[in-house]
Coordinates of C-alpha atoms and ligand atoms in Angstrom, one line a residue:
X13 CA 14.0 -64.2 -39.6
X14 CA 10.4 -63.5 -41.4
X15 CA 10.3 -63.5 -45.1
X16 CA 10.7 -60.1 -46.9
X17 CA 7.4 -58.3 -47.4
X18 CA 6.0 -58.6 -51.0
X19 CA 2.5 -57.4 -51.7
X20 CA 1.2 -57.1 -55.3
X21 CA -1.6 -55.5 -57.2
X22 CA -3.5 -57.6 -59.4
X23 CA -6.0 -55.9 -61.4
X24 CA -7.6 -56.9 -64.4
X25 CA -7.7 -54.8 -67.6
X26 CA -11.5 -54.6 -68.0
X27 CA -11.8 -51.2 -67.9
X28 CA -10.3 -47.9 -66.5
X29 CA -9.6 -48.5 -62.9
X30 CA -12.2 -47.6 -60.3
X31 CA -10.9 -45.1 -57.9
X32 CA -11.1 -48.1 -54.6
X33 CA -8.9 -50.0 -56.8
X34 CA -6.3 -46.9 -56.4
X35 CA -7.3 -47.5 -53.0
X36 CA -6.5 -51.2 -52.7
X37 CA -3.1 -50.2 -54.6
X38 CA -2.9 -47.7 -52.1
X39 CA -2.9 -49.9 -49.0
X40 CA -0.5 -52.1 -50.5
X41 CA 2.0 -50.1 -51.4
X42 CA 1.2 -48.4 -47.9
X43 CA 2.6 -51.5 -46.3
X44 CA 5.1 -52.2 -48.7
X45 CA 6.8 -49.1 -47.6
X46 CA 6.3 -49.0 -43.8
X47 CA 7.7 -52.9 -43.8
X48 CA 10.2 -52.2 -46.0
X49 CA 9.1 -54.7 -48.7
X50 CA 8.3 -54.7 -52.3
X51 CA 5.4 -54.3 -54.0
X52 CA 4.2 -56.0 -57.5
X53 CA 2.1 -55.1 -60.5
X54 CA 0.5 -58.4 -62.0
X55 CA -2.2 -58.0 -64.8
X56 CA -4.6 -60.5 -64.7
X57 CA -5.8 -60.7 -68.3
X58 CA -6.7 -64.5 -68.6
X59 CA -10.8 -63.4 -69.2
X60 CA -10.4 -62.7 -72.9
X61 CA -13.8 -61.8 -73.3
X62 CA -13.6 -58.9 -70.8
X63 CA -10.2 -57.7 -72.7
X64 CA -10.3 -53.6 -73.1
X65 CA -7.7 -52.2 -75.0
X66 CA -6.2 -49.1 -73.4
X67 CA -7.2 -50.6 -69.7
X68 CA -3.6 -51.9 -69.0
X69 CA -2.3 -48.4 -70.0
X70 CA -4.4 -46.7 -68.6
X71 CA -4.1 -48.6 -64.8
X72 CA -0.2 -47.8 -65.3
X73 CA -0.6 -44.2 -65.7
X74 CA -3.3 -44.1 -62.7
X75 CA -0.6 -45.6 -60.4
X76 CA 1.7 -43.3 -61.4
X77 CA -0.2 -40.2 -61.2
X78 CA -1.1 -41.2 -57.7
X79 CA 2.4 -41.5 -56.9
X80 CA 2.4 -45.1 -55.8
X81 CA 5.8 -46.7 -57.4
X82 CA 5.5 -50.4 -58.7
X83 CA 9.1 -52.3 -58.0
X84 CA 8.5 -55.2 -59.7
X85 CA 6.1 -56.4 -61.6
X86 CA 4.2 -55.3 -65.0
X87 CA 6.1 -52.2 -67.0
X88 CA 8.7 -52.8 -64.4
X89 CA 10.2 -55.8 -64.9
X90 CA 11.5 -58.7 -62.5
X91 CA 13.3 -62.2 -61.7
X92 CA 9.0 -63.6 -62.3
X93 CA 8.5 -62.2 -65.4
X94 CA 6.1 -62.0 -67.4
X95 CA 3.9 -60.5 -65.3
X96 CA 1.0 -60.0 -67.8
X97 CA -1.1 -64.0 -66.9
X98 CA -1.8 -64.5 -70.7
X99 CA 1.6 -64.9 -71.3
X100 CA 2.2 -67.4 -68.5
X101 CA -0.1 -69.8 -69.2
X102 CA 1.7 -73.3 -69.5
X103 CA 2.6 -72.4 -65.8
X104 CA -1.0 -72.8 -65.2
X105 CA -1.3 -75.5 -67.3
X106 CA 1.3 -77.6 -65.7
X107 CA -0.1 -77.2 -62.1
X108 CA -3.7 -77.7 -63.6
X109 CA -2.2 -81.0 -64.9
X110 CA -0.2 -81.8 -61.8
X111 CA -3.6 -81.5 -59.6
X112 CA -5.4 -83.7 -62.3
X113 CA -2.5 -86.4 -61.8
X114 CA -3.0 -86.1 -58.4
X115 CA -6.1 -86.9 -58.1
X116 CA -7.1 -83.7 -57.0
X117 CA -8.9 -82.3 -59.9
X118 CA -10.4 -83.6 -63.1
X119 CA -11.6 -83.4 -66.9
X120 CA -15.1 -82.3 -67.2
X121 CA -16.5 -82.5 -70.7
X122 CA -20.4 -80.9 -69.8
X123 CA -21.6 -78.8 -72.8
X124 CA -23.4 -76.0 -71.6
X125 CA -26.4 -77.5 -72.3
X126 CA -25.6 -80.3 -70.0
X127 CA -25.0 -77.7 -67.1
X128 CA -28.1 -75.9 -67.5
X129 CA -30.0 -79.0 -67.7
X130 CA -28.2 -79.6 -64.1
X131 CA -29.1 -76.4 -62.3
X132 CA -32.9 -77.2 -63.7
X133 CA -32.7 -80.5 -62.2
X134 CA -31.4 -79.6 -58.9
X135 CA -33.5 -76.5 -58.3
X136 CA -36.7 -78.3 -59.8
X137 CA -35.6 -80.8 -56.7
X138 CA -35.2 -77.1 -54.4
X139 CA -31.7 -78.6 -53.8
X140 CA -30.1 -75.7 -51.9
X141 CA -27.5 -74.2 -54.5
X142 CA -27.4 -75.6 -58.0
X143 CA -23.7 -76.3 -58.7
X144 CA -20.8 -78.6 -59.3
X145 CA -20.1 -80.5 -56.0
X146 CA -18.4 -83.3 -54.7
X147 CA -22.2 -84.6 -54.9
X148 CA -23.5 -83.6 -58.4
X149 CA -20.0 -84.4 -60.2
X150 CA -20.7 -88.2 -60.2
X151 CA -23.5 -87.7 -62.4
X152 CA -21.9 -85.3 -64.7
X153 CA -19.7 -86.1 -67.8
X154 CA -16.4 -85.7 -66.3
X155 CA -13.3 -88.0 -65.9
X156 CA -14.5 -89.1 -62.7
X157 CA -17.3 -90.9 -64.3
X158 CA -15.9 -91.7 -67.6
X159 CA -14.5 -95.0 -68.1
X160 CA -10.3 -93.9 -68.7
X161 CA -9.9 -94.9 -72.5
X162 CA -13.0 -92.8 -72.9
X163 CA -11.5 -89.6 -71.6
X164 CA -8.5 -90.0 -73.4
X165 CA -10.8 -90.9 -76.9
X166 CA -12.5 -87.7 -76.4
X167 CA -8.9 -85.3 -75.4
X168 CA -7.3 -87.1 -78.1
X169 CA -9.9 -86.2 -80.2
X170 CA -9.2 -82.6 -79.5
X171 CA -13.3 -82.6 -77.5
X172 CA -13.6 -79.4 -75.3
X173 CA -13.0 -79.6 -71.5
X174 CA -12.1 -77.8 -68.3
X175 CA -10.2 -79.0 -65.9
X176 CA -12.6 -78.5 -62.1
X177 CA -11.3 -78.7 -58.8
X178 CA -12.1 -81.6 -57.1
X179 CA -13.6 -80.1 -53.7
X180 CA -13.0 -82.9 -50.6
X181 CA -16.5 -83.6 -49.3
X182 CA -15.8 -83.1 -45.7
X183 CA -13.3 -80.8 -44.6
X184 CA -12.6 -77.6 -42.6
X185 CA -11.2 -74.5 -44.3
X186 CA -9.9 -71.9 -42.1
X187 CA -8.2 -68.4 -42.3
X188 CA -6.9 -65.8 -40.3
X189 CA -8.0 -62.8 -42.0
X190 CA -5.7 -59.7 -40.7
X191 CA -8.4 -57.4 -41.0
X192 CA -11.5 -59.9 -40.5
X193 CA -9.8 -62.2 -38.4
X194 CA -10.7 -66.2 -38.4
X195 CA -12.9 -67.5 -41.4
X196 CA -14.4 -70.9 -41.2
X197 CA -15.7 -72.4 -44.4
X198 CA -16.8 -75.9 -44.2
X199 CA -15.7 -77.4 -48.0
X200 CA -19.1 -78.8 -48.6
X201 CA -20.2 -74.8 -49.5
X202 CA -17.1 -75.1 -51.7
X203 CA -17.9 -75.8 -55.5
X204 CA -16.1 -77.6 -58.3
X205 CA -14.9 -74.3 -59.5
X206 CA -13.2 -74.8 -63.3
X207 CA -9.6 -74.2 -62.8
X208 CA -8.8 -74.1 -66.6
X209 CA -11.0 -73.1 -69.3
X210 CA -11.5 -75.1 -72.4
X211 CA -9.6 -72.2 -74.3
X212 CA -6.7 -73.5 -72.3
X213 CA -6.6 -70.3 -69.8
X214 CA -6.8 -70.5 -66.3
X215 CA -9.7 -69.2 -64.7
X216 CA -8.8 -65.9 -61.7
X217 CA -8.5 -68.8 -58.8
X218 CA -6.0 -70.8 -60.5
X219 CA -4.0 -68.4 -62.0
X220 CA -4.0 -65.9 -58.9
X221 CA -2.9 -68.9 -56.9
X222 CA 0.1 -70.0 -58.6
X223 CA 1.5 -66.2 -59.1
X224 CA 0.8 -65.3 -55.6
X225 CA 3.2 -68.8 -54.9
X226 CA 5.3 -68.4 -57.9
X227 CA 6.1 -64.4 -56.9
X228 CA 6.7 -64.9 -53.2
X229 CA 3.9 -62.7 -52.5
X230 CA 3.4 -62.6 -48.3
X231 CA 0.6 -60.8 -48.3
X232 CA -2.8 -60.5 -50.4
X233 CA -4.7 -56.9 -49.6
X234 CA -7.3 -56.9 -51.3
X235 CA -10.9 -55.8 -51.5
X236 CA -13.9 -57.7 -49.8
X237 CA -15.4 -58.8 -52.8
X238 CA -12.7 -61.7 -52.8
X239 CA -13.4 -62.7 -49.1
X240 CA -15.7 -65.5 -50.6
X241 CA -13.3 -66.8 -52.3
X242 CA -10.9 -66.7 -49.9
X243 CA -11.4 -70.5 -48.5
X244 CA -11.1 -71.8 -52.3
X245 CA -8.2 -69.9 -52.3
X246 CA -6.8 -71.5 -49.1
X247 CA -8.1 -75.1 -50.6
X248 CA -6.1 -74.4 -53.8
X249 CA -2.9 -74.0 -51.7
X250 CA -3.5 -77.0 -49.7
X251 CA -4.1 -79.4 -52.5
X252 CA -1.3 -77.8 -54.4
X253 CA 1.2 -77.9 -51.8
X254 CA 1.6 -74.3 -50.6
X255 CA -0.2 -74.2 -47.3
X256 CA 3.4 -73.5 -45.4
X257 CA 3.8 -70.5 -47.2
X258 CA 0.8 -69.1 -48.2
X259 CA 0.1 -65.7 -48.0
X260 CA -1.5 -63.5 -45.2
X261 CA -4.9 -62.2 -46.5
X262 CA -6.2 -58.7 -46.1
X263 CA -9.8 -58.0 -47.4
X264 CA -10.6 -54.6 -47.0
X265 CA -13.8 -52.5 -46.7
X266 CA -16.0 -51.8 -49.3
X267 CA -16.7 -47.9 -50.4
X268 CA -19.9 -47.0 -49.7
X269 CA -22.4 -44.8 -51.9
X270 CA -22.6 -41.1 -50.1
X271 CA -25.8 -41.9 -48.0
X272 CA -23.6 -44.8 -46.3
X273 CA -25.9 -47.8 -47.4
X274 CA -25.0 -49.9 -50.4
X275 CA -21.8 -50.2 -52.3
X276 CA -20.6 -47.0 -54.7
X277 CA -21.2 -47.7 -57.6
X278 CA -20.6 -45.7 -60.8
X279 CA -24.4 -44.9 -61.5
X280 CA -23.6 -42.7 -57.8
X281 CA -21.0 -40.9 -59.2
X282 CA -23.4 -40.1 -62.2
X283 CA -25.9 -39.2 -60.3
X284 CA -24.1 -36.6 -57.7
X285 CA -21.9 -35.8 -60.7
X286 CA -18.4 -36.7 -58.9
X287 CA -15.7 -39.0 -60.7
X288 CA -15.6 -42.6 -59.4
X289 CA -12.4 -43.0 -61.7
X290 CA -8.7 -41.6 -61.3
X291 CA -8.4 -40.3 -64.7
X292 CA -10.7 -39.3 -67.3
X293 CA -11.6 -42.3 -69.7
X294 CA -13.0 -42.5 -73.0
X295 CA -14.7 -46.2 -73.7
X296 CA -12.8 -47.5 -76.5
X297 CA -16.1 -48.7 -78.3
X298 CA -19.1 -46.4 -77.2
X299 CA -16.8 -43.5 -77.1
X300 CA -18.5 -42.4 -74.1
X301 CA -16.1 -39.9 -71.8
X302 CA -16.3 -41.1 -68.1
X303 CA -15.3 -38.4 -65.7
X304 CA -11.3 -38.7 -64.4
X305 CA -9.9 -37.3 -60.3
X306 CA -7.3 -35.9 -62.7
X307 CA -9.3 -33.8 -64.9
X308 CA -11.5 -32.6 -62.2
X309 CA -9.0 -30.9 -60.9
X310 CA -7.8 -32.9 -58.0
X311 CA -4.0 -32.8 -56.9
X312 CA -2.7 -36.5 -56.6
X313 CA -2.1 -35.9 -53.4
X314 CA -5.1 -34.5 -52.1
X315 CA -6.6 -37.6 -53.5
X316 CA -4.0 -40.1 -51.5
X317 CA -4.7 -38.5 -48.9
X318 CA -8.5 -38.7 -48.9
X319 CA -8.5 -42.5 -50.1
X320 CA -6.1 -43.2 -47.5
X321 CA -8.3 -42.5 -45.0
X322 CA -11.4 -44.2 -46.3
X323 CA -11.3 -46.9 -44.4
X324 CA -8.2 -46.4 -41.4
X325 CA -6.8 -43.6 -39.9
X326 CA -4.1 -43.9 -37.3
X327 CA -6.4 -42.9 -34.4
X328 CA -5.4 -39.2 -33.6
X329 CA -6.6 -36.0 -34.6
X330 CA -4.1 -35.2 -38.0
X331 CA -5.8 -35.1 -40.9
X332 CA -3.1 -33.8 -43.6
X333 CA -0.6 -36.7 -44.4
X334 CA 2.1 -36.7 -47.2
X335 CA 2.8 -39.5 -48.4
X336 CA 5.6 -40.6 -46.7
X337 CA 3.5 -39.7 -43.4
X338 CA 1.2 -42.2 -44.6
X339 CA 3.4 -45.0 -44.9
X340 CA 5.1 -43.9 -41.7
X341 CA 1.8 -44.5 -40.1
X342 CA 0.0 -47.1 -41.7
X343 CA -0.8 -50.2 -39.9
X344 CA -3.0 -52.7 -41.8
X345 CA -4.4 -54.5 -38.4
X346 CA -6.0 -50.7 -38.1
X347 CA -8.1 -50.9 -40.8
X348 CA -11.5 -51.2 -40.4
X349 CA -13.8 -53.9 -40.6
X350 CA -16.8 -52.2 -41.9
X351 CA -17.9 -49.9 -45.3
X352 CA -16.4 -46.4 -45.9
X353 CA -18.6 -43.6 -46.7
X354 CA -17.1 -42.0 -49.9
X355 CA -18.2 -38.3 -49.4
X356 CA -16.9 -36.6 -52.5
X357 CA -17.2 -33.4 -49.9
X358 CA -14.5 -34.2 -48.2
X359 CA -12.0 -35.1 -50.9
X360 CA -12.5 -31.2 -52.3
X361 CA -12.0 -30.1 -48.8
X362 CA -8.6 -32.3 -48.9
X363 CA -8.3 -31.2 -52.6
X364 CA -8.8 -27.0 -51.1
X365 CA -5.6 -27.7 -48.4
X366 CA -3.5 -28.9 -50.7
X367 CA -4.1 -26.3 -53.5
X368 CA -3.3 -23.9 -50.6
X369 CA 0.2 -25.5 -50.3
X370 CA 0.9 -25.4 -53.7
X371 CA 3.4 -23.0 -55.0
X372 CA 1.7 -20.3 -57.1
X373 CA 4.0 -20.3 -60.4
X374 CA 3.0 -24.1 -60.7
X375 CA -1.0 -23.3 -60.7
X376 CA -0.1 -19.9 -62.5
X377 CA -0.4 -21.2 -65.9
X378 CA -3.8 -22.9 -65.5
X379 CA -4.9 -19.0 -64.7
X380 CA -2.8 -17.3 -67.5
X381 CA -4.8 -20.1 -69.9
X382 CA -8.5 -19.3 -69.3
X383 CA -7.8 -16.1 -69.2
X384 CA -6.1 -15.7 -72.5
X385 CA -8.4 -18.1 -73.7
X386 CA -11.3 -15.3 -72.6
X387 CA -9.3 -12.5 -74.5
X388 CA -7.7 -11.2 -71.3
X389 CA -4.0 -10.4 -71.3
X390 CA -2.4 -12.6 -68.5
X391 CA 1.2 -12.4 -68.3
X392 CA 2.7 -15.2 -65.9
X393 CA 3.6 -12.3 -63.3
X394 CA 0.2 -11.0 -63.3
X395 CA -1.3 -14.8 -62.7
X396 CA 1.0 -15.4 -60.3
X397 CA -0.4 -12.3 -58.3
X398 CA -3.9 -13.7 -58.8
X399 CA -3.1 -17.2 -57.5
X400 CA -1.7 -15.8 -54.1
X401 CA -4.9 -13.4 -53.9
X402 CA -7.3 -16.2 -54.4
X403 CA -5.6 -19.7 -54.3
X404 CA -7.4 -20.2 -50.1
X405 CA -10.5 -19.5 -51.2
X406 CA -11.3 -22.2 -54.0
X407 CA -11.0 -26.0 -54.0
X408 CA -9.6 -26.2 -57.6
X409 CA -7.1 -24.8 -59.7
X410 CA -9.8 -23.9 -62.4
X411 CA -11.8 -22.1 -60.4
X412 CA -9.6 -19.6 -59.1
X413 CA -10.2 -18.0 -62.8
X414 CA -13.7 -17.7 -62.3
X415 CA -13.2 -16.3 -58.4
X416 CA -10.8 -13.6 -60.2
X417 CA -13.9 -12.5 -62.1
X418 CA -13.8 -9.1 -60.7
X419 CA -9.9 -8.4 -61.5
X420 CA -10.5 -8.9 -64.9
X421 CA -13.3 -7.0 -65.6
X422 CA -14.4 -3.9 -64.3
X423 CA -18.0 -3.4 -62.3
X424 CA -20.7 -3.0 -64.9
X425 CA -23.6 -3.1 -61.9
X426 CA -22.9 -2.8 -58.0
X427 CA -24.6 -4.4 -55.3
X428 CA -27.8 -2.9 -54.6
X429 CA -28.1 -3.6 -51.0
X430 CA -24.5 -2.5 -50.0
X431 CA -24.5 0.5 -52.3
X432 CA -28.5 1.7 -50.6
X433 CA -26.5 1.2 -46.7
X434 CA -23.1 2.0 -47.8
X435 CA -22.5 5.0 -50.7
X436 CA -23.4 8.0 -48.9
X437 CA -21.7 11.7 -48.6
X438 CA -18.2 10.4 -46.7
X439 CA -18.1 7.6 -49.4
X440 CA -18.6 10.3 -52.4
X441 CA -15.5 12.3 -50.4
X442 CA -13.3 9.3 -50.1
X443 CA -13.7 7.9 -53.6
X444 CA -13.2 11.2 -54.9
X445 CA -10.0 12.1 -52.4
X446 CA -8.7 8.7 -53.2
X447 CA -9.0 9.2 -56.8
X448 CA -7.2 12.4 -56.7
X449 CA -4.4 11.3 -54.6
X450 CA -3.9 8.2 -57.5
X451 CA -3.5 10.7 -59.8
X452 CA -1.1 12.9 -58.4
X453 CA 1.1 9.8 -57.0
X454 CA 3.5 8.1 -59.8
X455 CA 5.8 5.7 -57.2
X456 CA 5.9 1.9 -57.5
X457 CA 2.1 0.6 -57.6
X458 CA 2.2 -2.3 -54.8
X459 CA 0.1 -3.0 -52.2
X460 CA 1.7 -1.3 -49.7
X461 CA 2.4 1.8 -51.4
X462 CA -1.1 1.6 -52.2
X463 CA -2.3 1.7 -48.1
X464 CA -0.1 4.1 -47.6
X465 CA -1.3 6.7 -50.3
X466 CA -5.3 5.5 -49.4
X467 CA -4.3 5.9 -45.6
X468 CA -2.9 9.6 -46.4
X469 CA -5.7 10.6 -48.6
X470 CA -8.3 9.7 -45.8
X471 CA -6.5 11.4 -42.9
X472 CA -6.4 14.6 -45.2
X473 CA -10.3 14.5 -45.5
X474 CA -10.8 13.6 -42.4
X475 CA -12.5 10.2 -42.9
X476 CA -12.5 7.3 -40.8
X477 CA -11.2 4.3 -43.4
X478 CA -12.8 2.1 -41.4
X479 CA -16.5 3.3 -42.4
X480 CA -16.0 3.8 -46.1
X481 CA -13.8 0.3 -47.2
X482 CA -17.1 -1.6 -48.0
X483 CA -17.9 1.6 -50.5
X484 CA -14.7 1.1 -51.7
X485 CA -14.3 -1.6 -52.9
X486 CA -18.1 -1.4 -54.0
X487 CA -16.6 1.1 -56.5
X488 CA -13.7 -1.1 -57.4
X489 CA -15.3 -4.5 -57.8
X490 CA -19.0 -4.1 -57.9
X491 CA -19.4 -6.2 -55.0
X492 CA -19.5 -5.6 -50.7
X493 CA -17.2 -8.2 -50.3
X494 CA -13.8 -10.2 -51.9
X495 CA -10.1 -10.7 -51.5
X496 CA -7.3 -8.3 -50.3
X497 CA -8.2 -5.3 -51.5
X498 CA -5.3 -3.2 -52.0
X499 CA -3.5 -6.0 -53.4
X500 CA -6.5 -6.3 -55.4
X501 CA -6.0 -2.9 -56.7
X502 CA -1.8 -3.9 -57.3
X503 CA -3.1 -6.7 -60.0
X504 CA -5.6 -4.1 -62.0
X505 CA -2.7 -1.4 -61.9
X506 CA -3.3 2.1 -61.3
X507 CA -5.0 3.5 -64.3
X508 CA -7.5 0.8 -64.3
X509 CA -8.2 1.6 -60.9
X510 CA -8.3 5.1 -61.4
X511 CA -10.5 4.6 -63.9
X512 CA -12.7 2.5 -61.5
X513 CA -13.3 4.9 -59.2
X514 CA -14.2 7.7 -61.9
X515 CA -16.4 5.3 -63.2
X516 CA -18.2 4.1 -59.9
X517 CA -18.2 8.2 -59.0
X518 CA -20.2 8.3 -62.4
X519 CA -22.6 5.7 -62.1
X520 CA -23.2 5.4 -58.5
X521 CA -24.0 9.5 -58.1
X522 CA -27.7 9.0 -58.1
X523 CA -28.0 6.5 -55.5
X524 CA -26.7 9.1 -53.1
X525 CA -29.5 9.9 -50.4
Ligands
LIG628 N1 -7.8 -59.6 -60.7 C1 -8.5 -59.5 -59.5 C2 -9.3 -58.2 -59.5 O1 -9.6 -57.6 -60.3 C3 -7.5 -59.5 -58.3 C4 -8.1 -59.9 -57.0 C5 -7.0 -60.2 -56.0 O2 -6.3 -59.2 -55.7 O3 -6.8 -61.3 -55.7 O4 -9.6 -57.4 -58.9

């Protein structure tokens, strides 16, 4: 029997979570799901100088706004914790120690000065990358050079040092890649990378390496910024014993900017004025407020949905998925090779569906607050109405406010255009006749009621309602064209659209030809 799946998310706390992170979490938790498996937060922390306060909080409540559960791991708890890497570091230590006793990685006591003077030297020479090799480290100040009782002098002695992988000169590095399929690295492109930092923290490689072991992960998905690494990766397991059950690896597309060349980046979002994050976030030190999915208005799921399929889709024609539609048909094999277009278009036309399906009393309040907050009265039953009339035709909950603009205030001009081709002598008749019948009728004031009485009124004056709807609701709104009109007239009530009519009869009495 195959392991049980367990895929984690590791992200690091150095700022409020971009929105193809939510899409990395996504995809994990995706397959998580569909496999039956679990899936891990882990915060990888170990970079103190990139430590933002508020960023761990703030990935936590993305992930949960987004609806993607965490079953183990970070806020969650678990049979590995901690889960946060600064607390765990004399695991890192130990294997950092083990590999140095093993001959497999060593002390290296290079200032910086001593480095730089390095990369001058080798590129002065055009050597063809300037780094830490299994070449370059015999002439650097490391244990490998070092007489013995001189390392120890210097450790003992409390000296700064990292401890650096030592890479094998000749050797093949392979991986099957679920998405990319096989990677072959020869280790000479492999550098000494530092494993452990002189501040006695692991470096990403290290630390990601023994979690990933330590927590039983089976699967790493992750973005294609690690594929890189990925053969260091695959080296660390080998040397430290873990090749048998090392993870699959998953690197997954990159987002695109919205022409399709060149990664998103956040000066894109700027520029076309769209959110690259999931929530709003305010920069703990500049105080500068980056735009949040949330805040724009964008349903969590309308924006699973959309991320989703940046990058796979299961190969038909469906489009709307719920979550659990997701998972049912997520396959990470299916996920493509090459960069997503992010085209902030198509998550509002996701973001319009979904507002459709939502039930009315839940966006009801967002209405019944701008419009108290503009000095209207809004009672709940009132916005309610207003949500039904207008929730298909916007793609966010705020705007439907602005959309309701005629409800809540009467015409002060009308359309030019449809008033010169539209208010003539029949329109005149059935304003007025409609008007009149208003008045004299005092039964319940709903939109059926209202057809009925409007349908009445017309066949007593003898007017086709067909020709004279645009000029009525020219009188009513101002405009040629809107929303359901007689439920239009149900929200305003009947003196307000009494009053309407008497006013458009007023004002629009010159224009007659
Ligand atoms: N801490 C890494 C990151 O920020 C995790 C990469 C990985 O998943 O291995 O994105």
């Amino acid at each position: 029997m195959s392991k049980p799946v367990r895929v984690r998310f590791a992200p690091s706390p150095t700022g409020p979570l971009h929105i193809g992170g939510v899409r990395t979490a996504l995809y994990n938790y995706l397959f998580a799901r569909k496999m039956g498996g679990k899936m891990l937060l882990r915060i990888e922390d170990t970079d103190q100088n990139r430590f933002v306060p508020g960023a761990e909080e703030y990935i936590v409540e993305a992930l949960h706004w987004a609806g993607i559960v965490i079953d183990e791991g970070q806020g969650v708890g678990g049979p590995h914790a901690p889960y946060r890497q600064s607390e765990r570091r004399a695991i890192y230590q130990k294997e950092a120690q083990r590999l140095v006793d093993e001959g497999k990685a060593y002390y290296a006591f290079d200032t910086a000065e001593e480095l730089d003077a390095m990369r001058q030297r080798l590129e002065a020479a055009n050597a063809p990358a300037a780094q830490y090799n299994s070449i370059t480290r015999m002439q650097m100040r490391n244990s490998l050079t070092l007489k013995a009782d001189e390392v120890k002098a210097r450790i003992d002695a409390g000296d700064p040092y990292v401890i650096r992988l030592k890479t094998p000169r000749k050797e093949e590095v392979r991986l099957n890649d679920l998405i990319r399929g096989w990677v072959n690295v020869h280790s000479s492109a492999i550098d000494d990378k530092v494993l452990l930092k002189s501040d006695g923290l692991p470096t990403y490689h290290l630390a990601n390496i023994v979690d990933d072991h330590l927590m039983e992960i089976t699967h790493v998905i992750r973005g294609e910024e690690w594929l890189p690494s990925a053969p260091l990766h695959v080296l660390l397991y080998r040397y430290l014993g873990w090749e048998d059950t090392m993870p699959q690896f998953a690197h997954l597309p990159l987002l695109l900017k919205p022409e399709g060349n060149g990664k998103l980046s956040k000066r894109d979002a700027d520029l076309g004025g769209f959110p690259i994050f999931p929530l709003q976030w305010t920069d703990p030190v500049t105080g500068v407020v980056a735009k949040g999915f949330r805040e724009e208005g964008y349903l969590p799921e309308a924006t699973i949905n959309f991320l989703a399929l940046l990058g796979w889709n299961p190969g038909t024609e469906q489009e709307l998925f719920t979550m659990d539609e997701l998972i049912a048909s997520f396959d990470l094999t299916q996920v493509h090779k090459a960069g997503a277009r992010f085209d902030i278009q198509k998550a509002q036309w996701f973001n319009h569906q979904y507002i459709r399906l939502r039930p009315d009393a839940e966006l009801a309040p967002t209405v019944q607050q701008q419009a108290e907050a503009a000095g209207f009265d809004c009672p709940p039953e009132k916005a309610e109405k207003i949500v039904s009339l207008l929730k298909g035709r916007i793609n966010f909950a705020h705007e439907i406010f602005t959309e309701a603009a005629t409800i809540f205030n009467a015409p002060t001009t009308y359309d030019e255009a449809i008033a010169a081709a539209k208010w003539n002598d029949d329109a005149v008749r059935a304003v007025t006749a409609f008007r009149d019948a208003l008045q004299a009728y005092d039964g319940p004031f709903m939109a059926d009621d209202i057809k009925h009485t409007l349908g009445d009124a017309m066949t007593q004056a003898g007017i086709k309602q067909g020709k004279i709807m645009q000029a009525m609701r020219l009188a009513l709104t101002g405009t040629g064209a809107g929303p359901d009109l007689m439920l239009t007239m149900e929200i305003i009530g009947k003196d307000e659209t009494v009053g309407r009519l008497e006013t458009a009869l007023n004002t629009l009495k010159t224009a007659v030809k």
